[in-house]
Structures are given as structure tokens and as C-alpha cells.
């Protein structure tokens, strides 16, 4: 016969409500008790009826995770971390990709609202006003966007941009090209804000650009023509595209132009030259976003995670 919640409670010597809480709100159960209940449930083959729980609690035990571009190697580690964190809280995650299109982003949010208890919105392209409007229907946690009154996980882009510019300045670079990302990108705005405040540097701005290798490739000729000896790119994909474009023009990296990206994705480590980059804590952000959604219900709390400069082979001393 199929095991019931009463069977699990009897084996563990706890009340049925404790077993129920172990699956519906595990953070409210003593860790030792929770482990005992989960072990007994596993031994008995008990699985909670999600449909029944939804009717009882008014919750779906699902959350949506919307990313700007699932093909970008930055996002899969974040997705996997969020899924693992949610699974530990007995939640399922529905993943959706906007393909960098704000209209698709809005459609996906409106569709998911009917099926989830909250939405994790990563690198959104919608305006703050539209996100605030959509958040009236379902709790949000936004990753890499600051919106007043809304829970957010921020990777410290400004910190990373300062470290990158200080590194380039220390190598003797003064004229630096800043290759930004798409319209509506919080990360681009943070980078540009730091660059605008930089002293002793001659910054040349290029953008908006597609946040892809093709976007970097398309701007490479303009970067080469502007006389910059270094490039700070919106992300690693753009940086790799710039390097590819410079290489096609027989401009050496880092011998003639240094290049720094953002994210620390695997292709950057495999590239030749290996890419100097600002490492973004994607795994920690995925975990924290899930925790914030379940703890705060999408209201107010903001967590900022440190970034770090990783110096590899794509930066060198400026030519004199």
C-alpha cells in the first residue's frame, strides 16, 4: 500500500503537522527532526501530493526563473544553483528565456504569474516602471537591477569596474574604450557611472551593443580606430568578439590593445589569450535569489555580492 503522511509521522514519533511542515516549510522545522522525517519518508516511499498541498496552502510550490539569454554561458551556473536551492525547499523552478527581448519578457512574466508563487527576474530588459506594475500580481526578486522597494540580488558591478580600470591604469593605459551592453541594462549603467567618475583617464564610449560575441565583433573596427590602448567590455562574450575582430585586423592582444571582460565564463578561460575578467558570483546569486523570495516574499531586502578581478593573459602594459 502507498505510504501516507500518518505513516511517516508514526515512524518518526512526531505530529502529522510536523511532517507537513517538513515538506511545505522546511526552514521552520528543527534540522534534526527534518532529517529524520525526510529519511523516514524516503524509506517508506512517501511523496507529498503537490496538488493537495496547493489546495491546502494556497501555494503552487513553483517559482519562475527568467533569464535574458540562456545561450549565454553566464546563466547556466546561476540556473543550476537556483534549482538546487529551490529543490532543497521542495520547490520546482520553471526556467524561461527572453532572448534579450523586453516584449517576450513581459509575456513570459504574465504567463508564469498564473503558475508560480514568485518570479526570479535575472538581468531584465523591461523598464523599472513595467516591472513594478507586473510585481503587483506576484512577488519578484530581481537579479542585477535595483528597484525601490523590491527585493534584489546585486552583483557589485561598480566594484568590478573600478578594479578593472585601476588595473589598466596601473599598466599605463590612459585612453580606454568602454564597450557597453544593450539598452536598459543595469550593468551597463553601473559601468558607465564608474567610468564617468574616473580621473586621469580618457574614456571612449561605444554602445549600445548586443551582449554577444557578434556584438563585440561588430564594434571592433571602431575600437581600433579610436586610438584606445585598452578595452573594458560589457561581458566576456563581447570581449571575445572584440578580440576576434582585432585579430582579423592583425592587431595583437595584449601586445597592442588590452581587453577585459565581465562574468568569468568558461570560454574566456579557454580562449587564447586567456581573458582577463571581472568574476561575477552567479552561483551565489542564484542561491540567494531563491532564499530572498521565500524569506521576504519579494519585498525590500537587497543583497550585494562582491566581484573580483581575475588577471590572465589579455591585458599587458600600454605601448609607449
XYZ file of C-alpha atoms in Angstrom, residues 6 51 114 176 224:
5
model
C 0.337 9.488 9.016
C -1.927 19.284 -5.847
C -0.717 32.161 -13.004
C 40.291 53.199 -22.761
C 40.715 50.054 -33.188
